[in-house]
Amino acid sequence: MGTLGRARLAAAAGQARTLGMDGERRASQALSSGLPEGGAGGESPGDGGPVPGSSGSSALLQAEVLDLDEDEDDLEVFSKDASLMDMNSFSPMMPTSPLSMINQVKFEDEPDLKDLFITVDEPESHVTTVETFITYRIITKTSRGEFDSSEFEVRRRYQDFLWLKGKLEDAHPTLIIPPLPEKFIVKGMVERFNDDFIETRRKALQKFLNRIADHPTLTFNEDFKVFLTAQTWELSSHKKQGPGLLSRMGQTVRAVAWSMRGVKSRPEEFMEMNNFIEMFSQKINLIDKISQRIYKEEREYFDEMKEYGPVHILWSATEEDLVDTLKSVASCVDKCCKATEKRMSGLSEALLPVVHEYVLYSEILMGVMKRRDQIQAELDSKVEALTSKKADTDLLTEEIGKLEDKVECANNALKADWERWKQNMQNDIKSAFTDMAEENIHYYEQCLATWESFLTSQTDLPLEEASEDKP
Amino acid sequence: MEQAPPDPERRLQPAPLEPLGHPDAGLEAVVGEEVEGARDEGSGDGTMTENNFWLKKIEISVSEAEKRTGRNAMNMQETYTAYLIETRSVEHIDGQSVLTDSLWRRYSEFELLRNYLLVYYPHVVVPPLPEKRAEFVWHKLSADNMDPDFVERRRIGLENFLLRVASHPILCRDKIFYLFLTQEGNWKETVNETGFQLKADSRLKALNATFRVKNPDKRFTELKHYSDELQSVISHLLRVRARVADRLYGVYKVHGNYGRVFSEWSAIEKEMGDGLQSAGHHMDVYASSIDDILEDEEHYADQLKEYLFYAEALRAVCRKHELMQYDLEMAAQDLASKKQQCEELATGTVRTFSLKGMTTKLFGQETPEQREARIKVLEEQINEGEQQLKSKNLEGREFVKNAWADIERFKEQKNRDLKEALISYAVMQISMCKKGIQVWTNAKECFSKM
C-alpha cells in the first residue's frame, strides 16, 4: 500500500476521530490553518507528492493529539518521526479524494502487501458460577513495527467483539464498520451453543477482523490493536477507560433529536447514496431469503434422493435378468445424490455467508447515513440558532466553523469509504455468485458423466452378448 | 363355452378351456412371425402381421381425445372423454397408409373389451389398461380425470394397450377385438351377447380354490409370489419418484425468484447492472426448464405403471390355474369316494359311513335288487366321472402348457421393455444435465462480467 495513499485516508479518519472527542476546539485550529487549496472534500488528483503544509501542521496537531489522548498506546503511535508518521498518523490535513481511494483499493488487492493476518479458531466453552460462554482463539501475525511482536495469541469472547465494534463506531461514525454476526439467531435455534451456530459465528468473526485489518483507516485503530494483542486482564482494564456511560448516553439523546433534522438538508450525493442503500437493502434481503430457500429445497431433494437408489437395489432382488441394469441405476442415483450434497455444502460455504454479511452491512449503512445526518443536523441547528437568536454570535460562529469542518470531514470519510465499500461489495457478490454457478456446473457435469457411463455400459453389452451368441 | 352357439364368423375364436392345438397353419404363422416395434410412444406404429382378418399390415392409433356430455344408464347427464381410434392399413409396396376405420370409444368400452378378453383367454397375460384415476401424483399434477395432461397421458396409454393386444399372437385374432376397432355402433351389445359375464369365474370361487388347492404347479406359486413383489417394489419406486420430482420442482422454481430480484437490482447498479440483468434472465430459463423435464419423466413413470398393472394380469392367470387344479382335485376326490362306495356295496363291507348304510342298519337291510340298482347308478357315475377327470386333466395340462408359453413371452417382453425404460430414464437425466450445464455456464459468464 502506498504510504501516502494510506496516510490520506488515515487523515480523513483521523479527522473524524479526533473531532469526535471533547477536544474539538483545539484540533479545529490546526485544521483551519493547515487546509490546502483544494479543500478537504476536494478533488485533488492522486498525485505522488505529499500535500503541502502537512508536516508543519501535523507537528502542531501532534501536540494537540498528545494532550487529547489518554491512552498510552496512542502516545507511542504519535511519537514516531515524520516518515513513519505518514503511515500511522491521523493527520487531518490530507485531503481524501475518491481517486486516492481507488488507489487504496488497488493496493488492497495485492496480497503480498498485506501485513496483518488474523485467524479465529478453537471455540472453547467456559463455565463459571454466573454464566457459560464461549471464547475463540485469535492468532495475529504481523510484520508491522508498531506491534511488539510478530505473532500474538489471545482469547476473546463475543462481548469483546461487541466492545471493539462500539469503539470503532465511536471513533469513526461515518466509516462503514464491518458487521458482526448476530447475537442470536431467532428462528430455528434450539440451543445457543449448537455446533453449526458456533462454526458459522467463528467464520463471521474471522471475516469481521480481517475486514478491519484490510480497511485503510480502521487497521490502525488503537483499540483494534489492543483487541488483537492484549491479554484478557489487560483488555479488561483497557475497556474501563474511555468516555463513560453517561457521556455516551448524552450523545445518544442528542443524536435522536438531530437525526430527523439531518435528513432535510442532505446533499444531493447523499440522497442518492441513501436511495441506493434503501434499494440495496431491500434487494439483498430478498436475495438472502431466496438463497436460504434454495438451500432448504436442495436439502429436501437430497433427503428424498437418498431413498431412491436403494429402491432399485430392492427391485434387483426380484428381477434376475435385470440385476445389473438395476444395480447400475442405483449406483448412478447414489452418485448424483453425493454430488447434490457437495453442491449444497458449496452453497452454504460460498454464497450464504456472503449474502448474509451484506444483509447486515445494509443495516450498518443505514446507521452510517443516520450518523452523518446527525452530524449535519448539529451544524444546521447551530446555524438556525445563529440566524434566529442572535445571541452569542461570536461563540456560535466559532462553533459553526468547527461543525462545518466536522461535517466536511464526516462527508469525505463517508464518500471515500462508500466507494471502497461499493467496490468490495461488487467483487464479493460477483465472486459469490460466480462460485455458485461454478458449483452448479460441476454438479451437472458429475451427474452427466455418471449417466453417460451407465448408458455406454448398457448399450455396449448387448452387442457383445449378441456377437457371442451367434454361432 | 359349452353353451356358445357355433358362429361361423368366429371360427378362429379359440374357445376357453379348449386346447389350443388348433390344426391351423395360419395361427402358427402368426405366432412364428413375432411382431417387432410393438411399443412406440410417438405416433403409435404398431404393426400386425398377417392374420385372418387383415392380410396387410395395419397401424392403430388413438389420435384424439374429446370431452363429451351425454346421458348415462340412469338418464343423468355426465361428462366423459371420448377417444378417436384410427386404423390404417399399410400397403406393402409403397409404405403408404390408408385410413380404413375410425371410431370413437370411451374408457368404459376399453374396460369392457379387456374384461371380455380376460374371460375368454385366461391363459394369456392380458395387457393392462392405463390407470382409471391418477395415482402417485406429485403436487403439480392434477388428480382430476378431466385435466388435459392426464387425458393426454391416458390417450397414449390406451393406444399402447391396443398395440399390445394387436401384437399379441393370440389376442390379435379375436373377433370382438376386431369389431372394437371397426364397428362403432352396437359393439357393446355384441360383446354382451357373448355372455362372457356369465362365464366369468366368481371371485368367491377363485378365492376358495386359492386357499384349498393342494397341488398347484410350483411355477405358478412362484409366479404369484413374484407378481406380488413386482407390484410392491414398483409402487414403492413410483412413490419415491413422485416425491423426488416434487422436490426437484421446488429447487428449480425458487431460482426463478433470483431472476426477478436481479432485474430489479440491476436498475440501481451502474457497473453491475448488465451482468445482473442477463444473469437473471438465465435464472428464469433455468426455472422454467423443469416443466418439460418432469413431463418427460411422467412418461417414464407411465411405463413403470404399466408393469405395475401387469402384475395383476399375472395373478389372474395364476388364479385360473389354481381354480382348474382345485376343480381337478375335487373331481378326483369325488371319483375316489364313489369308487369306494361302489366297492363297499359290492363286497358288503361297510368301511365308509353312508346315510343309506345307517338307515339300512336301523330299518333293515335293503333288498338285493335295491343294492344292484344302486351299484348300477354308481358305476355309471364312476364312468362319467372318469371321463370328466380325463378331460379335466387334459384341459389342465393344456392350460399350463399354453399359459406358461405366454408367460415366457411376457417375461421376455418385460425384460426388454423395462431395460429400455431404464435406459430412456438415463437419457432423460443426461438431457437434463446438459441443459443445466448450459444455463449455469451462461449465468456464470454473466456473473463474471459484472
CSV table of C-alpha atoms in Angstrom, one decimal, chain A residues 122-325:
chain,number,residue,atom,x,y,z
A,122,GLU,CA,-10.7,-23.1,18.6
A,123,PRO,CA,-14.0,-22.2,20.2
A,124,GLU,CA,-14.0,-23.2,23.8
A,125,SER,CA,-16.7,-23.3,26.3
A,126,HIS,CA,-16.2,-21.7,29.7
A,127,VAL,CA,-18.4,-22.3,32.7
A,128,THR,CA,-18.5,-20.0,35.6
A,129,THR,CA,-20.9,-19.8,38.5
A,130,VAL,CA,-22.6,-16.9,36.9
A,131,GLU,CA,-22.6,-17.8,33.2
A,132,THR,CA,-21.5,-20.0,30.4
A,133,PHE,CA,-19.8,-18.5,27.4
A,134,ILE,CA,-17.6,-19.3,24.5
A,135,THR,CA,-14.2,-17.9,23.8
A,136,TYR,CA,-12.4,-18.0,20.5
A,137,ARG,CA,-8.6,-18.1,19.9
A,138,ILE,CA,-7.3,-15.2,17.9
A,139,ILE,CA,-4.0,-15.5,16.2
A,140,THR,CA,-2.4,-12.4,14.7
A,141,LYS,CA,0.7,-12.5,12.6
A,142,THR,CA,2.2,-9.2,11.5
A,143,SER,CA,5.3,-7.5,10.3
A,144,ARG,CA,4.3,-4.1,11.4
A,145,GLY,CA,6.8,-2.2,13.5
A,146,GLU,CA,4.3,-0.8,16.0
A,147,PHE,CA,3.4,-4.3,17.2
A,148,ASP,CA,5.8,-5.5,19.8
A,149,SER,CA,6.0,-9.0,18.4
A,150,SER,CA,5.3,-10.7,15.1
A,151,GLU,CA,2.8,-13.2,16.5
A,152,PHE,CA,0.1,-12.9,19.1
A,153,GLU,CA,-2.4,-15.4,20.5
A,154,VAL,CA,-5.3,-14.2,22.6
A,155,ARG,CA,-8.7,-15.5,23.6
A,156,ARG,CA,-11.8,-13.4,23.1
A,157,ARG,CA,-15.5,-13.7,23.7
A,158,TYR,CA,-18.4,-12.3,21.7
A,159,GLN,CA,-18.8,-9.4,24.2
A,160,ASP,CA,-15.2,-8.3,23.4
A,161,PHE,CA,-16.1,-8.1,19.7
A,162,LEU,CA,-19.1,-6.1,20.5
A,163,TRP,CA,-16.9,-3.7,22.5
A,164,LEU,CA,-14.5,-3.4,19.7
A,165,LYS,CA,-17.2,-2.6,17.2
A,166,GLY,CA,-18.6,0.0,19.5
A,167,LYS,CA,-15.2,1.7,19.9
A,168,LEU,CA,-14.7,1.7,16.2
A,169,GLU,CA,-18.1,3.2,15.6
A,170,ASP,CA,-17.5,5.9,18.2
A,171,ALA,CA,-14.1,6.7,16.7
A,172,HIS,CA,-15.3,6.7,13.1
A,173,PRO,CA,-19.0,7.5,13.0
A,174,THR,CA,-19.2,7.8,9.2
A,175,LEU,CA,-17.0,5.0,8.3
A,176,ILE,CA,-18.5,1.7,7.3
A,177,ILE,CA,-17.6,-0.6,10.1
A,178,PRO,CA,-17.9,-4.3,9.1
A,179,PRO,CA,-20.8,-6.3,10.6
A,180,LEU,CA,-20.6,-8.7,13.4
A,181,PRO,CA,-22.6,-11.9,13.3
A,182,GLU,CA,-25.9,-11.6,15.1
A,183,LYS,CA,-26.2,-12.1,18.9
A,184,PHE,CA,-28.8,-14.8,18.5
A,185,ILE,CA,-30.4,-16.4,15.5
A,186,VAL,CA,-34.1,-16.0,16.1
A,187,LYS,CA,-35.7,-18.9,14.2
A,188,GLY,CA,-34.6,-22.5,14.0
A,189,MET,CA,-32.4,-22.2,17.0
A,190,VAL,CA,-32.7,-24.7,19.8
A,191,GLU,CA,-29.6,-24.0,21.7
A,192,ARG,CA,-27.2,-21.1,21.7
A,193,PHE,CA,-24.2,-23.3,21.6
A,194,ASN,CA,-25.1,-25.7,18.8
A,195,ASP,CA,-22.1,-26.7,16.6
A,196,ASP,CA,-23.3,-25.2,13.4
A,197,PHE,CA,-24.1,-21.9,15.0
A,198,ILE,CA,-20.6,-21.8,16.6
A,199,GLU,CA,-18.9,-22.6,13.3
A,200,THR,CA,-20.9,-20.0,11.4
A,201,ARG,CA,-20.2,-17.4,14.0
A,202,ARG,CA,-16.5,-18.3,14.1
A,203,LYS,CA,-16.2,-17.7,10.4
A,204,ALA,CA,-18.1,-14.5,10.6
A,205,LEU,CA,-15.9,-13.2,13.4
A,206,GLN,CA,-12.8,-14.0,11.4
A,207,LYS,CA,-14.3,-12.2,8.5
A,208,PHE,CA,-15.0,-9.2,10.7
A,209,LEU,CA,-11.5,-8.9,12.0
A,210,ASN,CA,-9.9,-9.3,8.6
A,211,ARG,CA,-12.2,-6.7,7.1
A,212,ILE,CA,-11.0,-4.3,9.7
A,213,ALA,CA,-7.4,-5.3,9.0
A,214,ASP,CA,-7.9,-4.6,5.3
A,215,HIS,CA,-9.6,-1.2,6.0
A,216,PRO,CA,-7.0,1.5,5.3
A,217,THR,CA,-8.1,3.5,8.4
A,218,LEU,CA,-9.5,1.1,10.8
A,219,THR,CA,-6.5,-1.1,10.6
A,220,PHE,CA,-4.5,1.4,12.6
A,221,ASN,CA,-7.1,1.9,15.2
A,222,GLU,CA,-5.6,1.6,18.7
A,223,ASP,CA,-8.5,-0.4,20.2
A,224,PHE,CA,-8.1,-2.8,17.4
A,225,LYS,CA,-4.5,-3.3,18.2
A,226,VAL,CA,-5.3,-3.8,21.9
A,227,PHE,CA,-8.0,-6.3,21.0
A,228,LEU,CA,-5.6,-8.4,19.0
A,229,THR,CA,-2.7,-8.3,21.4
A,230,ALA,CA,-3.7,-7.7,25.0
A,231,GLN,CA,-4.1,-10.5,27.5
A,232,THR,CA,-7.5,-10.9,28.9
A,233,TRP,CA,-6.9,-8.9,32.1
A,234,GLU,CA,-5.2,-6.2,30.1
A,235,LEU,CA,-8.2,-5.9,27.8
A,236,SER,CA,-10.5,-5.6,30.8
A,237,SER,CA,-8.6,-2.7,32.3
A,238,HIS,CA,-8.3,-1.1,28.8
A,239,LYS,CA,-12.1,-1.3,28.4
A,240,LYS,CA,-12.7,0.6,31.6
A,241,GLN,CA,-11.0,3.6,30.2
A,242,GLY,CA,-12.6,5.9,27.6
A,243,PRO,CA,-15.7,8.0,27.7
A,244,GLY,CA,-18.0,7.0,30.4
A,245,LEU,CA,-21.5,5.6,30.1
A,246,LEU,CA,-23.1,8.9,30.9
A,247,SER,CA,-21.4,10.9,28.2
A,248,ARG,CA,-22.4,8.2,25.8
A,249,MET,CA,-26.0,8.5,26.8
A,250,GLY,CA,-25.9,12.2,26.3
A,251,GLN,CA,-24.6,11.7,22.8
A,252,THR,CA,-27.4,9.3,22.1
A,253,VAL,CA,-30.1,11.6,23.2
A,254,ARG,CA,-28.7,14.4,21.1
A,255,ALA,CA,-28.4,12.0,18.2
A,256,VAL,CA,-32.0,11.0,18.3
A,257,ALA,CA,-33.1,14.6,18.4
A,258,TRP,CA,-31.0,15.6,15.5
A,259,SER,CA,-31.4,12.6,13.2
A,260,MET,CA,-34.7,13.9,11.9
A,261,ARG,CA,-33.3,17.3,11.0
A,262,GLY,CA,-30.3,16.0,9.1
A,263,VAL,CA,-32.4,14.3,6.5
A,264,LYS,CA,-33.9,17.5,5.3
A,265,SER,CA,-30.7,19.2,4.3
A,266,ARG,CA,-29.0,16.2,3.0
A,267,PRO,CA,-26.8,17.0,-0.1
A,268,GLU,CA,-27.7,15.5,-3.4
A,269,GLU,CA,-25.0,12.9,-3.5
A,270,PHE,CA,-26.0,11.6,-0.1
A,271,MET,CA,-29.7,11.5,-1.2
A,272,GLU,CA,-28.5,9.3,-4.0
A,273,MET,CA,-26.5,7.2,-1.6
A,274,ASN,CA,-29.4,6.8,0.7
A,275,ASN,CA,-31.7,5.7,-2.2
A,276,PHE,CA,-29.2,3.2,-3.2
A,277,ILE,CA,-28.8,1.9,0.3
A,278,GLU,CA,-32.6,1.5,0.7
A,279,MET,CA,-32.9,-0.3,-2.6
A,280,PHE,CA,-29.9,-2.4,-1.9
A,281,SER,CA,-31.1,-3.3,1.5
A,282,GLN,CA,-34.4,-4.5,0.0
A,283,LYS,CA,-32.8,-6.5,-2.7
A,284,ILE,CA,-30.1,-8.1,-0.6
A,285,ASN,CA,-32.7,-9.2,1.9
A,286,LEU,CA,-34.7,-10.8,-0.8
A,287,ILE,CA,-31.6,-12.5,-2.2
A,288,ASP,CA,-30.8,-13.7,1.3
A,289,LYS,CA,-34.3,-15.2,1.6
A,290,ILE,CA,-34.1,-16.8,-1.8
A,291,SER,CA,-30.7,-18.3,-1.2
A,292,GLN,CA,-31.8,-19.7,2.2
A,293,ARG,CA,-34.8,-21.2,0.5
A,294,ILE,CA,-32.8,-22.8,-2.3
A,295,TYR,CA,-30.6,-24.4,0.3
A,296,LYS,CA,-33.7,-25.7,2.1
A,297,GLU,CA,-35.1,-27.1,-1.1
A,298,GLU,CA,-31.9,-28.7,-2.1
A,299,ARG,CA,-31.7,-30.3,1.3
A,300,GLU,CA,-35.1,-31.8,1.0
A,301,TYR,CA,-34.3,-33.0,-2.5
A,302,PHE,CA,-31.2,-34.7,-1.2
A,303,ASP,CA,-33.2,-36.4,1.6
A,304,GLU,CA,-35.7,-37.9,-0.9
A,305,MET,CA,-32.9,-38.9,-3.3
A,306,LYS,CA,-31.3,-40.9,-0.6
A,307,GLU,CA,-34.2,-43.3,-0.7
A,308,TYR,CA,-34.3,-43.5,-4.5
A,309,GLY,CA,-31.2,-45.5,-5.1
A,310,PRO,CA,-32.0,-48.3,-2.6
A,311,VAL,CA,-35.4,-48.9,-4.1
A,312,HIS,CA,-33.7,-50.0,-7.3
A,313,ILE,CA,-31.5,-52.4,-5.3
A,314,LEU,CA,-34.6,-53.8,-3.7
A,315,TRP,CA,-36.1,-54.3,-7.2
A,316,SER,CA,-33.0,-56.0,-8.5
A,317,ALA,CA,-33.6,-58.8,-5.9
A,318,THR,CA,-36.7,-60.0,-7.7
A,319,GLU,CA,-35.5,-59.5,-11.3
A,320,GLU,CA,-32.8,-61.9,-12.2
A,321,ASP,CA,-32.5,-60.7,-15.8
A,322,LEU,CA,-32.3,-57.0,-14.9
A,323,VAL,CA,-30.0,-57.2,-11.9
A,324,ASP,CA,-27.0,-55.5,-13.5
A,325,THR,CA,-29.1,-52.7,-15.0
